[in-house]
Amino acid sequence: MLKLRKLNAYYGTSHIIHDLDLDVRKGEIFCILGRNGVGKTTLLRSLLGIDTRTRGSIELDGVDISEAPTYKRAQFGIGYVPQGREIVPGLNVLENILLGCNARSDGRRDVPPLVWTLFPFLKEHLTRRGTNLSGGQQQQLAIARALATDPRVLVLDEPTEGIQPNVVADIEKAIVSLNRDHGLTVILVEQKIRFARTAAQRFVILEKGRVAAAGAAAELSNELVRKHMSL
């Protein structure tokens, strides 16, 4: 579904991603792992064309989107949940979700019913300021906003980072449900090895902007984790 070939990505003059080849299959959860600073977030932002300069090709269902602006990539079907959530100050829950509709190619401006199924809390607090929610509730809101874009691929950057433990399970359950029950392809940057092993079908480990290891989730051994992820 998503194919990257010889992808190089830069922040200014810093070369972050080096000649990276990657294939994400339709209907899978694909997990990107690695230590801090190896290029995981840069890779995700390169997919969206955000704040990066790239060389190489990015194809979505056979269409080269590597030269398309960010809003076009969203219209093509890539939904993004950034690290830190980036909830818009001053807007309430409903307004934050509806921002995602601006990226829809069909012009619709309504909240997908799936959002209320996954996150009933949000439906009960539509007029509450998004920035007044807890960290976990804001993450639910950020995922809801991405779902409002009507994505074919959902890209999440460390969705359980900094979230209270009682909400982490709800976020993980929602991600798995989106994939298993609703067929959404998910690209996930994650540090929790347990979740990567149980949720993902395949993984890649990055090191200095290059692929250090890749395979099926069952091949994500303790040895690989110690070698490429331990401090």
Coordinates of C-alpha atoms in Angstrom, one line a residue:
M1 CA 0.0 0.0 0.0
L2 CA 2.8 2.4 0.9
K3 CA 6.2 2.1 -0.8
L4 CA 9.3 4.1 0.0
R5 CA 12.4 3.8 -2.2
K6 CA 15.8 5.4 -1.6
L7 CA 14.2 7.9 0.7
N8 CA 16.5 10.6 2.1
A9 CA 15.2 13.3 4.5
Y10 CA 16.8 16.5 5.8
Y11 CA 16.2 19.1 8.4
G12 CA 18.0 22.1 7.0
T13 CA 21.5 20.8 6.2
S14 CA 21.2 17.8 8.6
H15 CA 20.8 14.5 6.7
I16 CA 18.5 12.4 9.0
I17 CA 17.1 9.5 6.8
H18 CA 19.5 7.7 4.5
D19 CA 18.5 5.7 1.4
L20 CA 15.6 4.0 3.2
D21 CA 13.4 1.4 1.5
L22 CA 10.2 0.4 3.2
D23 CA 7.0 -1.4 2.3
V24 CA 3.8 -1.2 4.3
R25 CA 1.1 -3.7 3.4
K26 CA -2.6 -2.9 3.3
G27 CA -4.5 -3.8 6.5
E28 CA -1.5 -4.3 8.8
I29 CA -0.1 -2.5 11.8
F30 CA 3.5 -1.7 11.0
C31 CA 5.7 -0.6 13.9
I32 CA 8.7 1.6 13.7
L33 CA 11.2 1.2 16.6
G34 CA 14.5 2.6 17.7
R35 CA 16.3 4.7 20.3
N36 CA 15.6 8.4 20.6
G37 CA 17.1 10.5 17.8
V38 CA 17.4 7.8 15.2
G39 CA 15.0 9.4 12.7
K40 CA 11.6 7.9 13.6
T41 CA 9.6 11.1 13.8
T42 CA 11.5 12.5 10.8
L43 CA 10.4 9.5 8.8
L44 CA 6.8 10.0 9.7
R45 CA 6.9 13.7 9.0
S46 CA 8.5 12.9 5.6
L47 CA 5.5 10.8 4.8
L48 CA 3.3 13.9 5.3
G49 CA 5.8 16.4 3.8
I50 CA 6.0 18.4 7.1
D51 CA 9.1 20.5 7.8
T52 CA 11.4 18.2 5.9
R53 CA 13.2 18.1 2.5
T54 CA 13.3 14.7 0.9
R55 CA 14.8 12.8 -2.1
G56 CA 13.5 9.5 -3.3
S57 CA 10.0 8.2 -3.9
I58 CA 6.9 7.8 -1.7
E59 CA 4.1 5.9 -3.3
L60 CA 0.6 5.4 -1.9
D61 CA -1.4 2.7 -3.8
G62 CA 0.9 3.2 -6.8
V63 CA 0.7 7.0 -6.9
D64 CA 3.9 8.9 -6.3
I65 CA 3.1 11.6 -3.6
S66 CA 6.6 12.6 -2.9
E67 CA 6.2 16.0 -4.5
A68 CA 2.6 16.6 -3.2
P69 CA 2.0 19.3 -0.5
T70 CA 1.0 18.2 2.9
Y71 CA -2.8 18.9 2.4
K72 CA -2.8 16.8 -0.7
R73 CA -1.2 13.8 1.1
A74 CA -3.9 14.1 3.7
Q75 CA -6.5 14.1 0.9
F76 CA -4.9 11.0 -0.6
G77 CA -5.6 9.3 2.7
I78 CA -2.8 9.7 5.2
G79 CA -4.0 10.6 8.7
Y80 CA -1.5 11.8 11.2
V81 CA -1.4 11.9 15.0
P82 CA 1.7 13.8 16.0
Q83 CA 3.9 13.4 19.0
G84 CA 2.7 15.8 21.6
R85 CA -0.9 15.7 20.2
E86 CA -0.9 19.4 19.1
I87 CA -4.4 20.1 20.2
V88 CA -5.4 23.6 19.0
P89 CA -5.7 26.0 22.0
G90 CA -9.0 27.9 22.2
L91 CA -11.0 25.3 20.3
N92 CA -13.4 22.9 22.0
V93 CA -13.5 19.2 21.5
L94 CA -15.9 19.2 18.6
E95 CA -14.1 22.1 16.8
N96 CA -10.8 20.2 17.2
I97 CA -12.2 17.1 15.7
L98 CA -13.8 18.9 12.8
L99 CA -10.5 20.4 11.8
G100 CA -9.7 17.0 10.4
C101 CA -12.6 17.4 7.9
N102 CA -10.6 20.1 6.1
A103 CA -8.4 17.4 4.7
R104 CA -11.3 15.3 3.3
S105 CA -11.5 15.1 -0.5
D106 CA -15.3 14.7 -0.5
G107 CA -16.0 18.0 1.4
R108 CA -18.0 16.3 4.2
R109 CA -17.8 18.0 7.6
D110 CA -19.2 15.6 10.1
V111 CA -17.7 13.4 12.8
P112 CA -17.4 9.7 11.8
P113 CA -19.7 7.6 14.1
L114 CA -16.7 5.4 14.8
V115 CA -15.1 8.2 16.8
W116 CA -18.0 8.1 19.3
T117 CA -17.8 4.3 19.5
L118 CA -14.1 4.4 20.3
F119 CA -14.1 7.5 22.5
P120 CA -17.5 8.0 24.2
F121 CA -15.9 10.5 26.6
L122 CA -15.4 13.0 23.8
K123 CA -19.1 12.9 22.9
E124 CA -20.0 13.7 26.4
H125 CA -17.6 16.8 26.5
L126 CA -18.0 18.4 23.0
T127 CA -18.0 22.0 24.3
R128 CA -15.0 21.5 26.6
R129 CA -11.8 23.2 25.7
G130 CA -9.4 20.6 24.2
T131 CA -6.5 21.9 26.1
N132 CA -8.4 21.5 29.4
L133 CA -8.4 17.7 28.9
S134 CA -5.9 15.3 30.5
G135 CA -3.1 14.0 28.4
G136 CA -4.8 10.7 27.7
Q137 CA -8.1 12.5 26.7
Q138 CA -6.1 14.8 24.4
Q139 CA -4.6 11.8 22.7
Q140 CA -8.1 10.4 22.1
L141 CA -9.0 13.8 20.7
A142 CA -5.9 13.8 18.4
I143 CA -6.8 10.3 17.1
A144 CA -10.4 11.4 16.6
R145 CA -9.2 14.4 14.6
A146 CA -7.1 12.2 12.4
L147 CA -10.1 9.8 11.8
A148 CA -12.2 12.8 10.7
T149 CA -9.8 13.1 7.7
D150 CA -11.3 9.7 6.5
P151 CA -7.8 8.1 6.3
R152 CA -6.7 4.9 4.5
V153 CA -3.4 5.0 6.5
L154 CA -3.2 6.2 10.1
V155 CA 0.2 7.3 11.2
L156 CA 0.8 7.6 15.0
D157 CA 3.9 9.0 16.7
E158 CA 4.3 7.4 20.2
P159 CA 0.5 7.6 21.0
T160 CA 0.9 6.3 24.6
E161 CA 3.9 8.5 25.5
G162 CA 3.3 10.6 28.7
I163 CA -0.2 9.2 29.3
Q164 CA -1.6 8.0 32.6
P165 CA -1.5 4.2 32.8
N166 CA -5.3 3.8 33.2
V167 CA -5.8 5.4 29.7
V168 CA -2.9 3.7 27.9
A169 CA -4.9 0.4 27.7
D170 CA -7.8 2.3 26.2
I171 CA -5.6 3.9 23.5
E172 CA -3.9 0.6 22.7
K173 CA -7.3 -1.1 22.4
A174 CA -8.6 1.6 20.1
I175 CA -5.6 1.3 17.8
V176 CA -5.9 -2.5 17.6
S177 CA -9.7 -2.1 16.9
L178 CA -9.1 0.3 14.1
N179 CA -6.9 -2.2 12.4
R180 CA -8.6 -5.5 13.3
D181 CA -12.2 -4.5 13.2
H182 CA -12.2 -1.7 10.7
G183 CA -9.4 -2.6 8.3
L184 CA -7.4 0.5 8.8
T185 CA -3.7 0.4 7.9
V186 CA -1.6 1.7 10.8
I187 CA 2.0 2.9 10.9
L188 CA 3.0 3.2 14.5
V189 CA 6.1 4.7 16.2
E190 CA 6.3 3.0 19.6
Q191 CA 8.8 2.4 22.4
K192 CA 6.7 -0.2 24.3
I193 CA 8.0 -3.5 23.1
R194 CA 5.1 -5.4 24.6
F195 CA 2.6 -3.5 22.6
A196 CA 4.7 -3.7 19.4
R197 CA 4.8 -7.5 19.7
T198 CA 1.1 -8.0 20.4
A199 CA -0.3 -5.3 18.0
A200 CA 1.9 -5.2 15.0
Q201 CA 2.3 -7.7 12.2
R202 CA 5.7 -6.4 11.1
F203 CA 8.4 -4.0 12.4
V204 CA 11.5 -2.1 11.5
I205 CA 14.2 -0.8 13.8
L206 CA 16.0 2.3 12.8
E207 CA 19.5 3.3 13.7
K208 CA 21.1 6.5 12.5
G209 CA 18.4 7.0 9.9
R210 CA 18.9 3.5 8.4
V211 CA 17.2 0.1 8.7
A212 CA 19.0 -1.9 11.3
A213 CA 16.6 -4.8 11.5
A214 CA 13.2 -5.7 10.1
G215 CA 10.8 -8.6 10.1
A216 CA 7.6 -10.2 11.4
A217 CA 6.6 -9.2 14.9
A218 CA 7.4 -12.7 16.1
E219 CA 11.0 -12.1 15.1
L220 CA 11.3 -9.1 17.4
S221 CA 13.6 -10.9 19.8
N222 CA 15.1 -9.7 23.1
E223 CA 18.5 -9.9 21.5
L224 CA 17.4 -7.3 18.8
V225 CA 15.9 -5.1 21.5
R226 CA 19.1 -5.2 23.5
K227 CA 21.3 -4.6 20.5
H228 CA 19.4 -1.7 18.9
M229 CA 17.2 -0.2 21.6
S230 CA 18.9 -0.5 25.0
L231 CA 20.7 2.6 26.3

